[in-house]
Backbone as XML, in Angstrom:
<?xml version="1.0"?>
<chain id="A" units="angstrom">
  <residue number="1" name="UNK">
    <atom name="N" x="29.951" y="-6.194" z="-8.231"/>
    <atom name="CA" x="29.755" y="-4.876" z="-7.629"/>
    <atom name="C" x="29.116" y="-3.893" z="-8.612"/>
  </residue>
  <residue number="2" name="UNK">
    <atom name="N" x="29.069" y="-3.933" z="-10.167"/>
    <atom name="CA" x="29.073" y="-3.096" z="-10.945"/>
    <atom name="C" x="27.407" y="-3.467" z="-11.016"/>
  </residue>
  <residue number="3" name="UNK">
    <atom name="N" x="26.974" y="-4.885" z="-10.984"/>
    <atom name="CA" x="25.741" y="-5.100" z="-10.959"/>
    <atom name="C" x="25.089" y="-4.205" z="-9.666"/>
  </residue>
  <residue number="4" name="UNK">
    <atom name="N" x="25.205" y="-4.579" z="-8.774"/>
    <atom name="CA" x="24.495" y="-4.028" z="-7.565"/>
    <atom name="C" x="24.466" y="-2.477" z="-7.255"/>
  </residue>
  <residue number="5" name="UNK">
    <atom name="N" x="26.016" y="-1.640" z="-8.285"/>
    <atom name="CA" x="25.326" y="-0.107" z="-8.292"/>
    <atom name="C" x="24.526" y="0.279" z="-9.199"/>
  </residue>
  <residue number="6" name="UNK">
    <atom name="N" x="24.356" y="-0.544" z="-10.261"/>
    <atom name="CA" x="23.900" y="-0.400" z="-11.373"/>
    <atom name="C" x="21.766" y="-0.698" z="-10.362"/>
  </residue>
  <residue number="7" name="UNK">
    <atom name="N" x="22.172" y="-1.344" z="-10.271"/>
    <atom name="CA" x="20.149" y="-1.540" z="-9.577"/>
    <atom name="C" x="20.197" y="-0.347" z="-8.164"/>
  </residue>
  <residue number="8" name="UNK">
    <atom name="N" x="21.260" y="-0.554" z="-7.335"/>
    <atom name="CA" x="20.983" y="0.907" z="-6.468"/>
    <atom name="C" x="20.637" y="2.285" z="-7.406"/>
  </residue>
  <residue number="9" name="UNK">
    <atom name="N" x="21.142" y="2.586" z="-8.591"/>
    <atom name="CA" x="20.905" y="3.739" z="-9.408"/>
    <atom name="C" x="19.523" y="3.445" z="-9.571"/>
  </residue>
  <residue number="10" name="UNK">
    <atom name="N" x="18.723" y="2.610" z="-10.211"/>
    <atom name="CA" x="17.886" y="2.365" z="-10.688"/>
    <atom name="C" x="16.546" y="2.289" z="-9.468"/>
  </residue>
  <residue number="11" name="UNK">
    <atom name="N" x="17.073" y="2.318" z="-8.038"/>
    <atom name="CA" x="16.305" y="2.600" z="-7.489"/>
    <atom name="C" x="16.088" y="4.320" z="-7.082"/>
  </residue>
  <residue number="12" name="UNK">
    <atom name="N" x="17.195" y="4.664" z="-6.905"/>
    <atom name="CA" x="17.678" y="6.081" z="-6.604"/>
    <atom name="C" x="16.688" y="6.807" z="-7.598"/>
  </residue>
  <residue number="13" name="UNK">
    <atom name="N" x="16.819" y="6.158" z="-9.375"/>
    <atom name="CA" x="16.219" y="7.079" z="-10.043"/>
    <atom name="C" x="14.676" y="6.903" z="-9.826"/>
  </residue>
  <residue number="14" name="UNK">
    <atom name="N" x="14.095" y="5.943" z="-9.857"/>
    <atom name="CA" x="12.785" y="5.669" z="-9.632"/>
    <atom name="C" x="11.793" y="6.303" z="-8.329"/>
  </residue>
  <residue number="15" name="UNK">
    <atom name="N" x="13.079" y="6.255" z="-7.347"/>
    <atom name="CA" x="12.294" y="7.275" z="-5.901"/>
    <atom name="C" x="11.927" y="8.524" z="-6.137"/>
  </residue>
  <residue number="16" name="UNK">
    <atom name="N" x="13.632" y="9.070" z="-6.582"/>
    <atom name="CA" x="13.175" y="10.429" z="-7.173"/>
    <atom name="C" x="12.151" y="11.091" z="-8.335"/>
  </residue>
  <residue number="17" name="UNK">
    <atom name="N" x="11.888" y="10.061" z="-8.553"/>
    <atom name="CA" x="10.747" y="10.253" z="-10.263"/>
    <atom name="C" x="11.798" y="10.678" z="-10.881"/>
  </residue>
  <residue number="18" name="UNK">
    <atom name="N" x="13.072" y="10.223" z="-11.436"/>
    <atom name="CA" x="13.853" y="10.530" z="-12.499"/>
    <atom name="C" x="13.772" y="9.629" z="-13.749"/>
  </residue>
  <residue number="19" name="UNK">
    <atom name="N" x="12.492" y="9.696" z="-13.715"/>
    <atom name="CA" x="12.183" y="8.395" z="-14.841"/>
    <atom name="C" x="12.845" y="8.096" z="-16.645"/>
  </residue>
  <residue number="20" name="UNK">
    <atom name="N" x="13.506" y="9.446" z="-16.889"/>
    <atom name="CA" x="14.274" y="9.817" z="-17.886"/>
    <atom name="C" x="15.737" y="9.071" z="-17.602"/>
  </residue>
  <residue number="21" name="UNK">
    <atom name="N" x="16.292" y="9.096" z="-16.435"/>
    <atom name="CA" x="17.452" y="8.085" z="-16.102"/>
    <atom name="C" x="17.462" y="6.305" z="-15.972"/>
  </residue>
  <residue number="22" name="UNK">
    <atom name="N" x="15.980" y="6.200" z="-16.098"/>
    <atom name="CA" x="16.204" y="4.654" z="-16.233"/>
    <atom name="C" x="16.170" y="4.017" z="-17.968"/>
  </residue>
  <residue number="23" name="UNK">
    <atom name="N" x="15.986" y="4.916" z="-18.606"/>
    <atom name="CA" x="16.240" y="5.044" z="-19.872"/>
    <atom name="C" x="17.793" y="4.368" z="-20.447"/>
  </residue>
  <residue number="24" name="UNK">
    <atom name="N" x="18.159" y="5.269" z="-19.549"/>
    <atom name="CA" x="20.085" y="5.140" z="-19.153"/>
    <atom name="C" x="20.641" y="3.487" z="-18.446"/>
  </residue>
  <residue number="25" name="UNK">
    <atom name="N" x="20.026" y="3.600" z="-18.086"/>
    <atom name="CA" x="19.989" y="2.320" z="-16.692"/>
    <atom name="C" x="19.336" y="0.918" z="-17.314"/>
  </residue>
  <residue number="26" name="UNK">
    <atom name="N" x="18.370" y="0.952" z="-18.496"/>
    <atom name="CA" x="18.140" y="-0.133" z="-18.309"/>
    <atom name="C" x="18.173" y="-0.454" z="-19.870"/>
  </residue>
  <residue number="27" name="UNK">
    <atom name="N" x="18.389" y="-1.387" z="-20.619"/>
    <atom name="CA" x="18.547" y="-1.675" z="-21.683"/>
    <atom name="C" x="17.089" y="-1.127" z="-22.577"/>
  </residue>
  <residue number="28" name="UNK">
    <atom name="N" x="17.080" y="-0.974" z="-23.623"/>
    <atom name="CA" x="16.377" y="-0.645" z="-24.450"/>
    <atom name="C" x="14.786" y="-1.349" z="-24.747"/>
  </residue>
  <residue number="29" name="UNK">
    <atom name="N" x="15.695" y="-3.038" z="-24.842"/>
    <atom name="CA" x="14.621" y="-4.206" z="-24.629"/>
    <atom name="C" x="14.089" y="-4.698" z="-23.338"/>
  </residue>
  <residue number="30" name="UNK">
    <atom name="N" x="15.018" y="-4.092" z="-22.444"/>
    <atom name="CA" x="14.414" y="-4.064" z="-20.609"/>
    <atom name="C" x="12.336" y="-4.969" z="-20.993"/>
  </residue>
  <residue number="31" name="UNK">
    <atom name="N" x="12.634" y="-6.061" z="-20.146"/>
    <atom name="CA" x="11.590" y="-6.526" z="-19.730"/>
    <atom name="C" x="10.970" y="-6.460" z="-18.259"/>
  </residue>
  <residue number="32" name="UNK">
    <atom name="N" x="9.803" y="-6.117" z="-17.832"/>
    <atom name="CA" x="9.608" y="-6.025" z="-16.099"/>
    <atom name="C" x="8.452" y="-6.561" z="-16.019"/>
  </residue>
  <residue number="33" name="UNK">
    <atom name="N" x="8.692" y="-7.285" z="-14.747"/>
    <atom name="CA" x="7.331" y="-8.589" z="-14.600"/>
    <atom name="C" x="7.000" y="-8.040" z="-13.112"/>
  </residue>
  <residue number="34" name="UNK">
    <atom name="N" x="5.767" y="-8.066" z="-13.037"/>
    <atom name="CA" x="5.597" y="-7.152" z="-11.889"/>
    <atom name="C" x="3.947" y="-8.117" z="-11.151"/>
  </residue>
  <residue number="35" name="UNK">
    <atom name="N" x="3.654" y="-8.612" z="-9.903"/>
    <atom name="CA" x="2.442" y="-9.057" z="-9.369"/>
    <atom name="C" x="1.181" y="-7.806" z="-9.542"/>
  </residue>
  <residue number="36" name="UNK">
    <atom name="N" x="0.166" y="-8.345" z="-10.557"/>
    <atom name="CA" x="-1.095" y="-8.109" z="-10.857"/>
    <atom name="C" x="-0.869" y="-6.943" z="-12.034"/>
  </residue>
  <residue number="37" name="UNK">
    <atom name="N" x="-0.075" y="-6.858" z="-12.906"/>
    <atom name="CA" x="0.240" y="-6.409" z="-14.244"/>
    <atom name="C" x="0.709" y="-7.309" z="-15.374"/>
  </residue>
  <residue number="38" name="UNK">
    <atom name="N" x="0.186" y="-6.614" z="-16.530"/>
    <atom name="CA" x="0.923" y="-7.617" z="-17.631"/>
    <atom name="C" x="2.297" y="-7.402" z="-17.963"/>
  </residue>
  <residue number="39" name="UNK">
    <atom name="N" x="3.338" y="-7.939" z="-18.373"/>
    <atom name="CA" x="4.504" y="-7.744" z="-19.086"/>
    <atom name="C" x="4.769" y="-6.708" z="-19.134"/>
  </residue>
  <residue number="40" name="UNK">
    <atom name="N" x="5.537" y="-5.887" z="-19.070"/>
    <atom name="CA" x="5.853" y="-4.431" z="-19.345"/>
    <atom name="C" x="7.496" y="-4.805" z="-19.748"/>
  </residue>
  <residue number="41" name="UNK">
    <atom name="N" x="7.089" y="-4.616" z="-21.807"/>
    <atom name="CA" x="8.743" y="-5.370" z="-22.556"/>
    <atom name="C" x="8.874" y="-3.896" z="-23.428"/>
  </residue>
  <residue number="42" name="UNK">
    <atom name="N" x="10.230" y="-3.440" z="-23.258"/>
    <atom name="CA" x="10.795" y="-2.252" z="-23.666"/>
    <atom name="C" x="10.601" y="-1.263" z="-22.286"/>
  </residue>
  <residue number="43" name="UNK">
    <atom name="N" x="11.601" y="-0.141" z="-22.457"/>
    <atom name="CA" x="12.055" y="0.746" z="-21.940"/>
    <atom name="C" x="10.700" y="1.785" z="-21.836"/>
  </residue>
  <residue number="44" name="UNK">
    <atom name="N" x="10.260" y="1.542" z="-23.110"/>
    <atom name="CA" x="9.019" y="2.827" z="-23.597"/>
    <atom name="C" x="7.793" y="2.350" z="-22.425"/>
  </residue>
  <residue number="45" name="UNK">
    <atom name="N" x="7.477" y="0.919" z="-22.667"/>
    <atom name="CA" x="6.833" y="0.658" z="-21.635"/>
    <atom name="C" x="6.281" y="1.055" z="-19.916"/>
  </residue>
  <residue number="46" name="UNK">
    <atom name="N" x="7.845" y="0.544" z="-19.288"/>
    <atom name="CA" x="8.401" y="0.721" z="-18.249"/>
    <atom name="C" x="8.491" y="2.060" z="-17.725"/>
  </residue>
  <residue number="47" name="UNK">
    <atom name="N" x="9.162" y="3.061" z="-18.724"/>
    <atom name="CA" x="8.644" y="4.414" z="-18.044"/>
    <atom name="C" x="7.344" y="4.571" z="-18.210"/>
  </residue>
  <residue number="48" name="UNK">
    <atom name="N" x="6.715" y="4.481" z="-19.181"/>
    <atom name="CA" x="5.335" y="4.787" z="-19.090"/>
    <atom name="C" x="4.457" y="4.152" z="-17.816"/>
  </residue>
  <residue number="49" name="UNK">
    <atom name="N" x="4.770" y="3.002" z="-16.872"/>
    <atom name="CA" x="4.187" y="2.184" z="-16.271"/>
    <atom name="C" x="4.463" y="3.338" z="-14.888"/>
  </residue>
  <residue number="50" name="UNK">
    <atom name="N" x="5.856" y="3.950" z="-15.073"/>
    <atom name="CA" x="5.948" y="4.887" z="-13.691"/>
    <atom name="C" x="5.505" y="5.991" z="-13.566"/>
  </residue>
  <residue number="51" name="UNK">
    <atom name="N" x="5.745" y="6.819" z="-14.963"/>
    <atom name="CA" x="5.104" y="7.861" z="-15.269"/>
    <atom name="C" x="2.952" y="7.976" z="-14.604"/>
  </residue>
  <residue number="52" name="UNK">
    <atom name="N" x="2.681" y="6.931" z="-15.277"/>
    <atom name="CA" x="1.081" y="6.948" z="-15.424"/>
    <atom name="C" x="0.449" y="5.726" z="-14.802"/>
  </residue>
  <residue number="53" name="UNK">
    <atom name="N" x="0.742" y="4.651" z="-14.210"/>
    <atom name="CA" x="-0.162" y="3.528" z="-14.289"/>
    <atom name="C" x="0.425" y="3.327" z="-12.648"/>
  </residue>
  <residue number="54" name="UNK">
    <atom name="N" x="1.420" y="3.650" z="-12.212"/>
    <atom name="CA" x="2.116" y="3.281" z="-10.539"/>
    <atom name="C" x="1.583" y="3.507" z="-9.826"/>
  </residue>
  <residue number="55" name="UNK">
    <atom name="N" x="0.767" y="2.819" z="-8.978"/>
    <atom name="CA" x="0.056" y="3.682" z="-7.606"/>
    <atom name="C" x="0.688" y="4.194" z="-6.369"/>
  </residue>
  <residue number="56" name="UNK">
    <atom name="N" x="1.689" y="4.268" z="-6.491"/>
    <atom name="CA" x="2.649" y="5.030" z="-5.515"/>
    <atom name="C" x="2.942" y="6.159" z="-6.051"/>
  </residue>
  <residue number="57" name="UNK">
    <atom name="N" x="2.570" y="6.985" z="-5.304"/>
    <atom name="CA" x="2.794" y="8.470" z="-5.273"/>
    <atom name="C" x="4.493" y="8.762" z="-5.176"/>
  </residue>
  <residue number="58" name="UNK">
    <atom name="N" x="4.823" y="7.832" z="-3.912"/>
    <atom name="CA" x="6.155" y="8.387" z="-3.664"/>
    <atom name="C" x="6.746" y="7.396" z="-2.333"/>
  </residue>
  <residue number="59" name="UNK">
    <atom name="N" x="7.843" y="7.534" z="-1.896"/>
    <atom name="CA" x="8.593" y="6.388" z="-1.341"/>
    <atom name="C" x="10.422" y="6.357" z="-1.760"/>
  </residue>
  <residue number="60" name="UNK">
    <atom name="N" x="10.330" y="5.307" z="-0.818"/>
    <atom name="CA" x="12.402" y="4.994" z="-0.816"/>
    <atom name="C" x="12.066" y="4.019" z="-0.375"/>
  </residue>
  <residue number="61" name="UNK">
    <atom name="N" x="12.985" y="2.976" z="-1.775"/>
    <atom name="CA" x="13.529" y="1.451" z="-1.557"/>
    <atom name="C" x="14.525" y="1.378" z="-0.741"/>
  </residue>
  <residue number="62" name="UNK">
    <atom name="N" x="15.001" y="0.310" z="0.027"/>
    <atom name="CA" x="16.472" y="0.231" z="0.954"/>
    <atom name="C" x="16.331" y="-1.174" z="0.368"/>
  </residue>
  <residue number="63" name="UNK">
    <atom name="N" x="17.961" y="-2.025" z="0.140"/>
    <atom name="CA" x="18.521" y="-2.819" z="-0.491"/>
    <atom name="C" x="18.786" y="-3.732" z="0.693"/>
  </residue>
  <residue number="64" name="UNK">
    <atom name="N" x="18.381" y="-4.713" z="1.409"/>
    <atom name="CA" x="18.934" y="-5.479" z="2.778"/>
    <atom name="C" x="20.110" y="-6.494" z="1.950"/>
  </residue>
  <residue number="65" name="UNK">
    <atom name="N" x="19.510" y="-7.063" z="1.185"/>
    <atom name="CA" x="20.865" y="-7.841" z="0.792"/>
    <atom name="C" x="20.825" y="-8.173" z="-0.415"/>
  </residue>
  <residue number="66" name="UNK">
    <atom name="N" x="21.693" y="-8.211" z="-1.124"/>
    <atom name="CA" x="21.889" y="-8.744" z="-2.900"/>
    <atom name="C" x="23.183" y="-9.609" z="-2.978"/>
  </residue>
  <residue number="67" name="UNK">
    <atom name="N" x="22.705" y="-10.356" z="-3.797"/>
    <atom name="CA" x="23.601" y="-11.516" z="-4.448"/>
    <atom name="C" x="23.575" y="-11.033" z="-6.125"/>
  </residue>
  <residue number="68" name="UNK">
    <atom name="N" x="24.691" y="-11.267" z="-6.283"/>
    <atom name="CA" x="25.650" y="-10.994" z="-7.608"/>
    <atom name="C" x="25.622" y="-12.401" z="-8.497"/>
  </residue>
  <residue number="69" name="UNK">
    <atom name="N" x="25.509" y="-13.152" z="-9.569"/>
    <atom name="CA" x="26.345" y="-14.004" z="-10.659"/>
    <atom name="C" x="26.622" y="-13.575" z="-11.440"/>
  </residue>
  <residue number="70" name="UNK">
    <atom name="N" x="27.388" y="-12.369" z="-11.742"/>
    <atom name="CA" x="27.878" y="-12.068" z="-13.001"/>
    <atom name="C" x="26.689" y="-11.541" z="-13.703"/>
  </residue>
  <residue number="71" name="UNK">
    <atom name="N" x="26.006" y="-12.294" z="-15.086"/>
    <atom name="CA" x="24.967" y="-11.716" z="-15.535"/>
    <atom name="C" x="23.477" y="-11.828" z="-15.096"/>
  </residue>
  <residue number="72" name="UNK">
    <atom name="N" x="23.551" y="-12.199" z="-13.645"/>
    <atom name="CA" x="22.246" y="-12.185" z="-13.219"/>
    <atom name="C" x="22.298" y="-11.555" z="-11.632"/>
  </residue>
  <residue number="73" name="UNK">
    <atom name="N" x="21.476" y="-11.745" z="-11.002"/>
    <atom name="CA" x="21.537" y="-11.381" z="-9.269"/>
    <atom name="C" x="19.977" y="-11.280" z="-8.908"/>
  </residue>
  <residue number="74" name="UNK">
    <atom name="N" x="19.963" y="-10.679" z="-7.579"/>
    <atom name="CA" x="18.739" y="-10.640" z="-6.683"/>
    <atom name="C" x="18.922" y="-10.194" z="-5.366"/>
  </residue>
  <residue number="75" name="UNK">
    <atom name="N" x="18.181" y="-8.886" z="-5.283"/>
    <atom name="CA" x="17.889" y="-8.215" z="-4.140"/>
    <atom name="C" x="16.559" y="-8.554" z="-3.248"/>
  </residue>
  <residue number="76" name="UNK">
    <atom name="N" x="16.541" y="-8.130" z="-2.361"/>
    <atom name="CA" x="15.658" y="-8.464" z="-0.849"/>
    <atom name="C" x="15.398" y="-6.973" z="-0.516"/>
  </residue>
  <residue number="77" name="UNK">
    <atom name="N" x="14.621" y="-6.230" z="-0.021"/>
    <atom name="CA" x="14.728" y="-5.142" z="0.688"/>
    <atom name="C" x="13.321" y="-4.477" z="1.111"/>
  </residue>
  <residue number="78" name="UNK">
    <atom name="N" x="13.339" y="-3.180" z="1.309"/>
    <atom name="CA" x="11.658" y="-2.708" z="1.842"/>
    <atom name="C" x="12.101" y="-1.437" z="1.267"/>
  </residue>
  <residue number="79" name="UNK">
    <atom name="N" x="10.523" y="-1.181" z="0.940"/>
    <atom name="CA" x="9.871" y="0.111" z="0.279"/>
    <atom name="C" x="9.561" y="0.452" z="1.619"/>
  </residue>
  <residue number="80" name="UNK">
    <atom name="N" x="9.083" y="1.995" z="1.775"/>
    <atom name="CA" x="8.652" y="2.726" z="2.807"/>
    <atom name="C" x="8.025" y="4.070" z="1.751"/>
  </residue>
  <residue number="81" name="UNK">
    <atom name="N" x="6.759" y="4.298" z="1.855"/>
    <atom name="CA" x="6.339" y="5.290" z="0.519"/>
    <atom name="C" x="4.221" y="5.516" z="1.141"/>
  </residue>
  <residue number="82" name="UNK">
    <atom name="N" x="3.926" y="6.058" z="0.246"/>
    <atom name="CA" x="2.573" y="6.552" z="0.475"/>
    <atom name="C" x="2.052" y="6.655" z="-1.598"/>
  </residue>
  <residue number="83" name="UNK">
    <atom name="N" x="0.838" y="5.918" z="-1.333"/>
    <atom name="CA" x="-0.025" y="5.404" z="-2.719"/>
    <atom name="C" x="-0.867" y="7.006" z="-3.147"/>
  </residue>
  <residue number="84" name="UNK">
    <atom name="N" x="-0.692" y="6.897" z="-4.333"/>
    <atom name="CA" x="-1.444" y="8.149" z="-4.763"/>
    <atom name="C" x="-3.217" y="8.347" z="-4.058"/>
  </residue>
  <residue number="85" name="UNK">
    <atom name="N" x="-3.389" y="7.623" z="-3.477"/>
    <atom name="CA" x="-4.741" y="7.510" z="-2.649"/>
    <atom name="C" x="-4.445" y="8.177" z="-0.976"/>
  </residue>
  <residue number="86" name="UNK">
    <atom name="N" x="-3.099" y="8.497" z="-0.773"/>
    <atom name="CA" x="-2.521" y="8.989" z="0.370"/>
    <atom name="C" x="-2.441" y="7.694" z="1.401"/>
  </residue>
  <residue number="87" name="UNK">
    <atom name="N" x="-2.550" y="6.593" z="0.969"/>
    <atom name="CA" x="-2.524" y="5.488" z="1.988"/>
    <atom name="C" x="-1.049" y="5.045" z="1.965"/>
  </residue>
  <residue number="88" name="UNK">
    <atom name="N" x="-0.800" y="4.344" z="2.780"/>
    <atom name="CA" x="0.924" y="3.822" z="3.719"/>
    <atom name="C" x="0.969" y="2.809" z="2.778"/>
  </residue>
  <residue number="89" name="UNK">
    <atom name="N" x="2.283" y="2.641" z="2.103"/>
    <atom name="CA" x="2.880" y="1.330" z="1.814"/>
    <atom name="C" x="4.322" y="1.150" z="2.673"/>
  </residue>
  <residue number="90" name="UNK">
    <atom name="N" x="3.895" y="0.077" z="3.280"/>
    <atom name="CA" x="5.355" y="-0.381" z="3.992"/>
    <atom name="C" x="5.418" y="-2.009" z="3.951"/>
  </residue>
  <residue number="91" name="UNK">
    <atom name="N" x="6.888" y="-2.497" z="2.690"/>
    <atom name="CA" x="6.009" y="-3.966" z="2.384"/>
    <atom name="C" x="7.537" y="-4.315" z="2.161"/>
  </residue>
  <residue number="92" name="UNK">
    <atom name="N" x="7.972" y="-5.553" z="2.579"/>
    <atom name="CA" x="9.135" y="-5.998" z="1.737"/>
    <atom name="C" x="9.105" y="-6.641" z="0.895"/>
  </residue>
  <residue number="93" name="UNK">
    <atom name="N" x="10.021" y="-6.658" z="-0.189"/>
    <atom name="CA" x="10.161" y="-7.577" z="-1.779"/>
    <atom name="C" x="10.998" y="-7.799" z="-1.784"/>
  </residue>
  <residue number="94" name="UNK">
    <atom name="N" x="11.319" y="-8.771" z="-2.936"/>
    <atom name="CA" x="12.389" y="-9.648" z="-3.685"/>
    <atom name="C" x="12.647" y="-9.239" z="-4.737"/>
  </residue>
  <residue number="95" name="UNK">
    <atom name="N" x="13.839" y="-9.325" z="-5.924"/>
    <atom name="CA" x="13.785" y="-9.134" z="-7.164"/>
    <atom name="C" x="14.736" y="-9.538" z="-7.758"/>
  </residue>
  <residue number="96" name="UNK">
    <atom name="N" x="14.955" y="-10.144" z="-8.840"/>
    <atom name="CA" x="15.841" y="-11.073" z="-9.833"/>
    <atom name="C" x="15.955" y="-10.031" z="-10.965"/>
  </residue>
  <residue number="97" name="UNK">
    <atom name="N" x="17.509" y="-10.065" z="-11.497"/>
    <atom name="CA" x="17.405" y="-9.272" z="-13.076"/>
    <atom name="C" x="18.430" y="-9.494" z="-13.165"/>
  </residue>
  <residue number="98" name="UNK">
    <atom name="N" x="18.508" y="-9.649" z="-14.631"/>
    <atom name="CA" x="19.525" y="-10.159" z="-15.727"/>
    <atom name="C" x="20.346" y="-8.968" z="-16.480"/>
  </residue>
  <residue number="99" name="UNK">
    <atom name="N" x="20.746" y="-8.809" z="-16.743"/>
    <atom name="CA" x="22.474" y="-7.695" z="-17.086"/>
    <atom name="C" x="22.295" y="-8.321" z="-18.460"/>
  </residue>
  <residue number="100" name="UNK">
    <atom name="N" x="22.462" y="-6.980" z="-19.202"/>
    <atom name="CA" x="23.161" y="-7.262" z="-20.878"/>
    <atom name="C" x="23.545" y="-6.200" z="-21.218"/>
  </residue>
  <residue number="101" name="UNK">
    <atom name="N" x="24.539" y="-6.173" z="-21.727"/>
    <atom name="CA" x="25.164" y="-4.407" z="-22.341"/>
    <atom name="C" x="25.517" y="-3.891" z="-21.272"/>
  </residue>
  <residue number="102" name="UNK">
    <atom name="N" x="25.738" y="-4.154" z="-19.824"/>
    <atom name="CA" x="25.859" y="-3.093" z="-19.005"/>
    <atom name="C" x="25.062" y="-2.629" z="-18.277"/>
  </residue>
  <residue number="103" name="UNK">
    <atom name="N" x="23.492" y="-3.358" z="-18.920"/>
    <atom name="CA" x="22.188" y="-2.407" z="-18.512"/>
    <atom name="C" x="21.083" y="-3.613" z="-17.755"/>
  </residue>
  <residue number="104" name="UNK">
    <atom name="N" x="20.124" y="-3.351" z="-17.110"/>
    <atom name="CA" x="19.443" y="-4.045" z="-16.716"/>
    <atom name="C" x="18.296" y="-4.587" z="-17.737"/>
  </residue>
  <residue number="105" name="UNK">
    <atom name="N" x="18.267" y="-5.846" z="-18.046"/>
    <atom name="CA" x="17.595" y="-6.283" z="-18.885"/>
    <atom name="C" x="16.348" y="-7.147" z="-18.751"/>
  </residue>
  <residue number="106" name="UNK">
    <atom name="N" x="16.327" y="-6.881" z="-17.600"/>
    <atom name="CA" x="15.196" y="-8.424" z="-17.361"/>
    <atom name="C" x="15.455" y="-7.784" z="-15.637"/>
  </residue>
  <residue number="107" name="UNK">
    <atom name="N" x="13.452" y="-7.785" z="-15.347"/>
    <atom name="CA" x="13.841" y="-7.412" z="-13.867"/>
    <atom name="C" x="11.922" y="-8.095" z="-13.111"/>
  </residue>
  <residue number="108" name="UNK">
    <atom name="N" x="12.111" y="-8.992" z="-12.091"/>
    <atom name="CA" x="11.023" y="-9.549" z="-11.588"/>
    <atom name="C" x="10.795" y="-8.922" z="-10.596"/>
  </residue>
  <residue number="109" name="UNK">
    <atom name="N" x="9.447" y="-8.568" z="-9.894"/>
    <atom name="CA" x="9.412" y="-8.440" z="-8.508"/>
    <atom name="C" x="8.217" y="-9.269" z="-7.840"/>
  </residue>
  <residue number="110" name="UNK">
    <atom name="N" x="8.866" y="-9.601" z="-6.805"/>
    <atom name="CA" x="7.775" y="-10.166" z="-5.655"/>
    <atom name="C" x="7.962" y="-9.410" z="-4.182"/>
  </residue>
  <residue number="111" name="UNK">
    <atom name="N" x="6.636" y="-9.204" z="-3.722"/>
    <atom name="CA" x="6.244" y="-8.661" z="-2.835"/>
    <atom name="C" x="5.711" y="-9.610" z="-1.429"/>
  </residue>
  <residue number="112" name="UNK">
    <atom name="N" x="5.715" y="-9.265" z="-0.443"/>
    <atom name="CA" x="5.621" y="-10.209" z="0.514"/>
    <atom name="C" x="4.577" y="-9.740" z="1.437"/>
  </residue>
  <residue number="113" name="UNK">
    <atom name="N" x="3.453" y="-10.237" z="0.947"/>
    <atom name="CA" x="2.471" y="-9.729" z="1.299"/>
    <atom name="C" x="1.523" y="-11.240" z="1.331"/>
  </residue>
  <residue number="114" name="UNK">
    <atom name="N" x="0.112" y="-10.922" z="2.467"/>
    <atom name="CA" x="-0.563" y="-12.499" z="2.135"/>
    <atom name="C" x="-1.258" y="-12.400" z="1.217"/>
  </residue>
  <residue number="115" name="UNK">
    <atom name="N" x="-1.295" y="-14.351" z="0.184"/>
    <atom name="CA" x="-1.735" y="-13.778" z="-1.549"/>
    <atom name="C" x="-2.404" y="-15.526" z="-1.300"/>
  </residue>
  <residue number="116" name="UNK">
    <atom name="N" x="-1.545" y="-15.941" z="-0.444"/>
    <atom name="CA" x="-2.784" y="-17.134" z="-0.270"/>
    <atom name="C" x="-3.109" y="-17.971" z="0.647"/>
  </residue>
</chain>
């Protein structure tokens, strides 16, 4: 349970552009693997990737279902948001991440979209 509020925060902060709270939220060495970007390893990274490089303007994740193992898990859910180009994103994803310290340390996403 502590996993799954711990990534609801982490979405909460990211909708709101509270990008200073995932600082909080995600380990220091936080790694994020993301479709059609490189690696984004450290915290410094990662905000910087939301801050400046995100093409979403703005949006809210909803969580449909997550599974827990202790130091790992994986959510399912849909974005609903609009791209700094003013165009519609409405897409569902997947995502896997690994727990250390308390904090999110390791976080994948896949998107479900056609790619081939």
């Amino acid at each position: 349970m502590a996993n799954e509020k711990l990534v609801r925060k982490m979405f909460s902060a990211i909708d709101a552009c509270r990008f200073e709270e995932l600082e909080e939220l995600m380990h220091p060495e936080a790694v994020y693997e993301r479709p059609g970007y490189q690696t984004f390893a450290g915290i410094g990274q990662i905000v910087d990737f939301y801050r400046n490089q995100r093409v979403i303007r703005d949006g809210c994740h909803a969580i449909l279902d997550f599974v827990d193992d202790a130091g790992s898990a994986m959510s399912c859910g849909h974005f609903l948001g609009r791209k700094r180009d003013d165009s519609a994103v409405d897409i569902h994803y997947a995502e896997i991440y690994r727990f250390r310290d308390g904090r999110i340390a390791y976080r994948r996403s896949y998107f479900y979209t056609p790619a081939v």
